[in-house]
Amino acid sequence: MFTGIIECLGTITQIEKKGSNVSFFIESPISNELKVDQSVAHNGVCLTIEHIENNIHKVTAIEETLLKTSLGFLKPGDAVNIERCLSMNGRIDGHIVQGHVDCTATCLQKKAMDGSWEYVFQFSEKFAPLVIEKGSICVNGISLTCFNVTKNTFTVAIIPYTYEHTNIGHIQENDSVNIEFDIIGKYLLRLQNLNK
């Protein structure tokens, strides 16, 4: 379980394909602190640490993960948002995030706002009930608040700290991002659908 508060940025140093799986080698300030078999969020996707050497850790995405996330678009040199799992004796500064990406969204607009930035993202309309005005949403693992919500778009505002310390600043129009909707909303929608 995660909170959507990014701990650091990592850099893809190498990518290996084996069958339908893709392994990513990532250099980061915390790679040497990680442990093999530990769950760590990479752009909001929960992946298991497989190997650590020389400040570089290895994770592998299976076909199901590659189909539902934007990880398959990563290339060497790309920045990746990294967050270790929540410590149960700590504060939840963002919101409850599982690291289970629901879908991808496309950046429709990136706009500088004299000290902050606004991004408009488009997602599949089938997820419309899970996006609410001023609700929490996870974009590439970042806990954000959405506004100007429509049936298939939402806007987020990015403060300078988030812009500088995550990979949101690298996102441009037409780029794909990973989206995880609020877990409470997902359970409530499921319950509502079962009681129809």
Short mmCIF file of C-alpha atoms in Angstrom, two decimals:
data_model
loop_
_atom_site.label_atom_id
_atom_site.label_comp_id
_atom_site.label_asym_id
_atom_site.label_seq_id
_atom_site.Cartn_x
_atom_site.Cartn_y
_atom_site.Cartn_z
CA MET A 1 0.00 0.00 0.00
CA PHE A 2 1.21 3.49 -0.88
CA THR A 3 0.19 7.12 -0.37
CA GLY A 4 0.98 8.78 -3.71
CA ILE A 5 3.74 10.92 -2.21
CA ILE A 6 6.74 10.33 -4.46
CA GLU A 7 9.97 9.59 -2.61
CA CYS A 8 12.44 10.16 -5.44
CA LEU A 9 13.04 9.95 -9.16
CA GLY A 10 14.84 7.04 -10.74
CA THR A 11 16.35 6.76 -14.21
CA ILE A 12 15.89 3.82 -16.56
CA THR A 13 19.40 2.56 -17.38
CA GLN A 14 18.51 -0.59 -19.30
CA ILE A 15 15.50 -2.54 -20.57
CA GLU A 16 15.45 -6.27 -21.30
CA LYS A 17 12.65 -8.19 -23.03
CA LYS A 18 12.20 -11.90 -22.35
CA GLY A 19 9.13 -13.50 -23.88
CA SER A 20 6.17 -11.26 -23.03
CA ASN A 21 7.92 -9.82 -19.96
CA VAL A 22 9.94 -6.61 -19.78
CA SER A 23 12.59 -6.00 -17.12
CA PHE A 24 13.63 -2.48 -16.15
CA PHE A 25 16.95 -1.57 -14.54
CA ILE A 26 16.56 1.66 -12.56
CA GLU A 27 19.20 3.82 -10.91
CA SER A 28 17.92 5.90 -7.99
CA PRO A 29 19.06 7.52 -4.73
CA ILE A 30 17.32 4.74 -2.76
CA SER A 31 18.13 1.66 -4.89
CA ASN A 32 20.80 0.44 -2.44
CA GLU A 33 18.32 0.80 0.46
CA LEU A 34 15.76 -1.49 -1.18
CA LYS A 35 15.50 -5.21 -0.52
CA VAL A 36 14.90 -8.09 -2.91
CA ASP A 37 11.21 -9.14 -2.79
CA GLN A 38 10.13 -5.65 -1.63
CA SER A 39 7.11 -4.00 -3.29
CA VAL A 40 7.87 -0.55 -4.70
CA ALA A 41 5.68 1.73 -6.83
CA HIS A 42 7.17 2.79 -10.17
CA ASN A 43 5.05 5.48 -11.88
CA GLY A 44 2.25 4.20 -9.66
CA VAL A 45 2.71 0.53 -10.58
CA CYS A 46 3.51 -1.86 -7.73
CA LEU A 47 6.50 -4.00 -8.83
CA THR A 48 8.71 -6.46 -6.95
CA ILE A 49 12.42 -5.76 -6.52
CA GLU A 50 14.33 -8.68 -8.06
CA HIS A 51 17.98 -7.64 -7.92
CA ILE A 52 20.10 -4.75 -6.60
CA GLU A 53 23.64 -3.89 -7.64
CA ASN A 54 25.68 -0.67 -7.94
CA ASN A 55 22.79 1.65 -7.03
CA ILE A 56 20.59 0.00 -9.67
CA HIS A 57 17.58 -2.19 -8.98
CA LYS A 58 15.70 -4.51 -11.33
CA VAL A 59 11.94 -4.99 -11.65
CA THR A 60 9.90 -6.92 -14.21
CA ALA A 61 6.48 -6.16 -15.70
CA ILE A 62 4.44 -9.06 -17.06
CA GLU A 63 2.20 -8.82 -20.12
CA GLU A 64 -0.95 -7.96 -18.08
CA THR A 65 0.86 -5.02 -16.47
CA LEU A 66 2.25 -3.81 -19.78
CA LEU A 67 -1.22 -3.90 -21.37
CA LYS A 68 -2.86 -1.83 -18.61
CA THR A 69 -0.13 0.72 -17.90
CA SER A 70 2.23 3.04 -19.76
CA LEU A 71 5.34 1.13 -18.65
CA GLY A 72 5.75 -0.35 -22.12
CA PHE A 73 6.50 3.15 -23.48
CA LEU A 74 9.49 3.67 -21.17
CA LYS A 75 12.95 3.86 -22.69
CA PRO A 76 16.49 4.20 -21.31
CA GLY A 77 17.03 7.67 -19.86
CA ASP A 78 13.39 8.16 -18.85
CA ALA A 79 12.61 9.37 -15.33
CA VAL A 80 10.41 7.18 -13.12
CA ASN A 81 8.51 8.19 -9.97
CA ILE A 82 9.45 5.90 -7.07
CA GLU A 83 7.65 5.35 -3.76
CA ARG A 84 8.32 2.69 -1.16
CA CYS A 85 5.31 1.14 0.57
CA LEU A 86 3.54 2.86 3.44
CA SER A 87 4.92 2.36 6.92
CA MET A 88 1.92 1.73 9.19
CA ASN A 89 3.35 4.00 11.89
CA GLY A 90 3.56 6.97 9.53
CA ARG A 91 1.21 9.67 8.31
CA ILE A 92 -0.78 9.33 5.09
CA ASP A 93 0.07 12.62 3.40
CA GLY A 94 -1.64 11.72 0.12
CA HIS A 95 -4.41 9.11 -0.09
CA ILE A 96 -4.62 5.32 -0.01
CA VAL A 97 -2.98 3.98 -3.17
CA GLN A 98 -2.60 0.27 -3.98
CA GLY A 99 -0.18 0.48 -6.87
CA HIS A 100 -2.77 -1.32 -9.03
CA VAL A 101 -3.20 0.85 -12.13
CA ASP A 102 -6.77 0.90 -13.50
CA CYS A 103 -6.06 2.42 -16.91
CA THR A 104 -3.98 4.95 -18.77
CA ALA A 105 -5.01 8.50 -19.63
CA THR A 106 -3.79 10.88 -22.32
CA CYS A 107 -2.54 14.39 -21.63
CA LEU A 108 -4.72 16.75 -23.67
CA GLN A 109 -3.25 20.01 -22.40
CA LYS A 110 -0.35 21.30 -20.34
CA LYS A 111 -0.61 24.93 -19.34
CA ALA A 112 1.82 27.13 -17.37
CA MET A 113 -0.07 29.22 -14.80
CA ASP A 114 2.56 31.77 -13.64
CA GLY A 115 4.11 29.64 -10.91
CA SER A 116 2.11 26.44 -11.23
CA TRP A 117 0.92 24.17 -14.04
CA GLU A 118 -2.42 22.70 -15.06
CA TYR A 119 -2.80 19.42 -16.92
CA VAL A 120 -5.95 18.11 -18.57
CA PHE A 121 -6.16 14.33 -18.93
CA GLN A 122 -8.61 12.25 -20.95
CA PHE A 123 -9.62 8.77 -19.78
CA SER A 124 -12.13 6.10 -20.82
CA GLU A 125 -15.70 7.20 -20.13
CA LYS A 126 -16.47 3.83 -18.51
CA PHE A 127 -14.53 5.07 -15.46
CA ALA A 128 -16.57 8.30 -15.17
CA PRO A 129 -18.28 7.33 -11.87
CA LEU A 130 -14.87 7.04 -10.20
CA VAL A 131 -13.73 10.61 -10.88
CA ILE A 132 -15.35 13.31 -8.76
CA GLU A 133 -14.82 17.05 -8.38
CA LYS A 134 -12.12 17.68 -5.73
CA GLY A 135 -11.59 13.92 -5.39
CA SER A 136 -8.26 12.14 -5.11
CA ILE A 137 -6.67 10.53 -8.14
CA CYS A 138 -3.28 8.93 -8.70
CA VAL A 139 -1.38 10.00 -11.84
CA ASN A 140 1.92 8.15 -12.45
CA GLY A 141 1.88 7.33 -8.75
CA ILE A 142 1.34 10.96 -7.65
CA SER A 143 -1.58 11.70 -5.32
CA LEU A 144 -3.44 14.66 -6.86
CA THR A 145 -6.79 16.43 -6.57
CA CYS A 146 -8.89 16.62 -9.72
CA PHE A 147 -11.23 19.43 -10.77
CA ASN A 148 -13.15 20.56 -13.88
CA VAL A 149 -14.30 16.94 -14.13
CA THR A 150 -16.31 15.83 -17.18
CA LYS A 151 -17.42 12.36 -18.31
CA ASN A 152 -13.96 11.62 -19.69
CA THR A 153 -11.57 14.40 -18.62
CA PHE A 154 -10.21 15.94 -15.45
CA THR A 155 -7.74 18.69 -14.62
CA VAL A 156 -5.00 18.70 -11.98
CA ALA A 157 -2.92 21.60 -10.70
CA ILE A 158 0.78 21.02 -10.05
CA ILE A 159 2.77 23.05 -7.54
CA PRO A 160 6.47 23.80 -8.19
CA TYR A 161 7.71 21.19 -5.68
CA THR A 162 5.78 18.38 -7.37
CA TYR A 163 6.82 19.64 -10.82
CA GLU A 164 10.50 19.54 -9.85
CA HIS A 165 10.57 16.35 -7.76
CA THR A 166 8.45 13.97 -9.89
CA ASN A 167 8.28 13.15 -13.59
CA ILE A 168 5.07 15.16 -14.13
CA GLY A 169 7.22 17.96 -15.56
CA HIS A 170 8.29 15.60 -18.36
CA ILE A 171 4.68 14.91 -19.40
CA GLN A 172 3.69 16.64 -22.62
CA GLU A 173 0.49 16.76 -24.67
CA ASN A 174 -0.42 13.33 -26.13
CA ASP A 175 1.72 11.48 -23.56
CA SER A 176 0.19 8.52 -21.74
CA VAL A 177 0.10 8.31 -17.92
CA ASN A 178 -0.93 5.64 -15.42
CA ILE A 179 -4.16 6.23 -13.52
CA GLU A 180 -5.36 4.62 -10.29
CA PHE A 181 -8.79 5.67 -9.07
CA ASP A 182 -9.65 6.06 -5.39
CA ILE A 183 -10.10 2.64 -3.74
CA ILE A 184 -13.07 3.79 -1.63
CA GLY A 185 -14.90 4.97 -4.74
CA LYS A 186 -14.24 1.63 -6.44
CA TYR A 187 -15.70 -0.35 -3.54
CA LEU A 188 -18.74 1.91 -3.27
CA LEU A 189 -19.43 1.62 -7.01
CA ARG A 190 -19.12 -2.18 -6.81
CA LEU A 191 -21.52 -2.31 -3.86
CA GLN A 192 -24.01 -0.05 -5.67
CA ASN A 193 -23.88 -2.24 -8.79
CA LEU A 194 -24.42 -5.42 -6.74
CA ASN A 195 -27.49 -3.93 -5.06
CA LYS A 196 -29.26 -2.97 -8.30
#
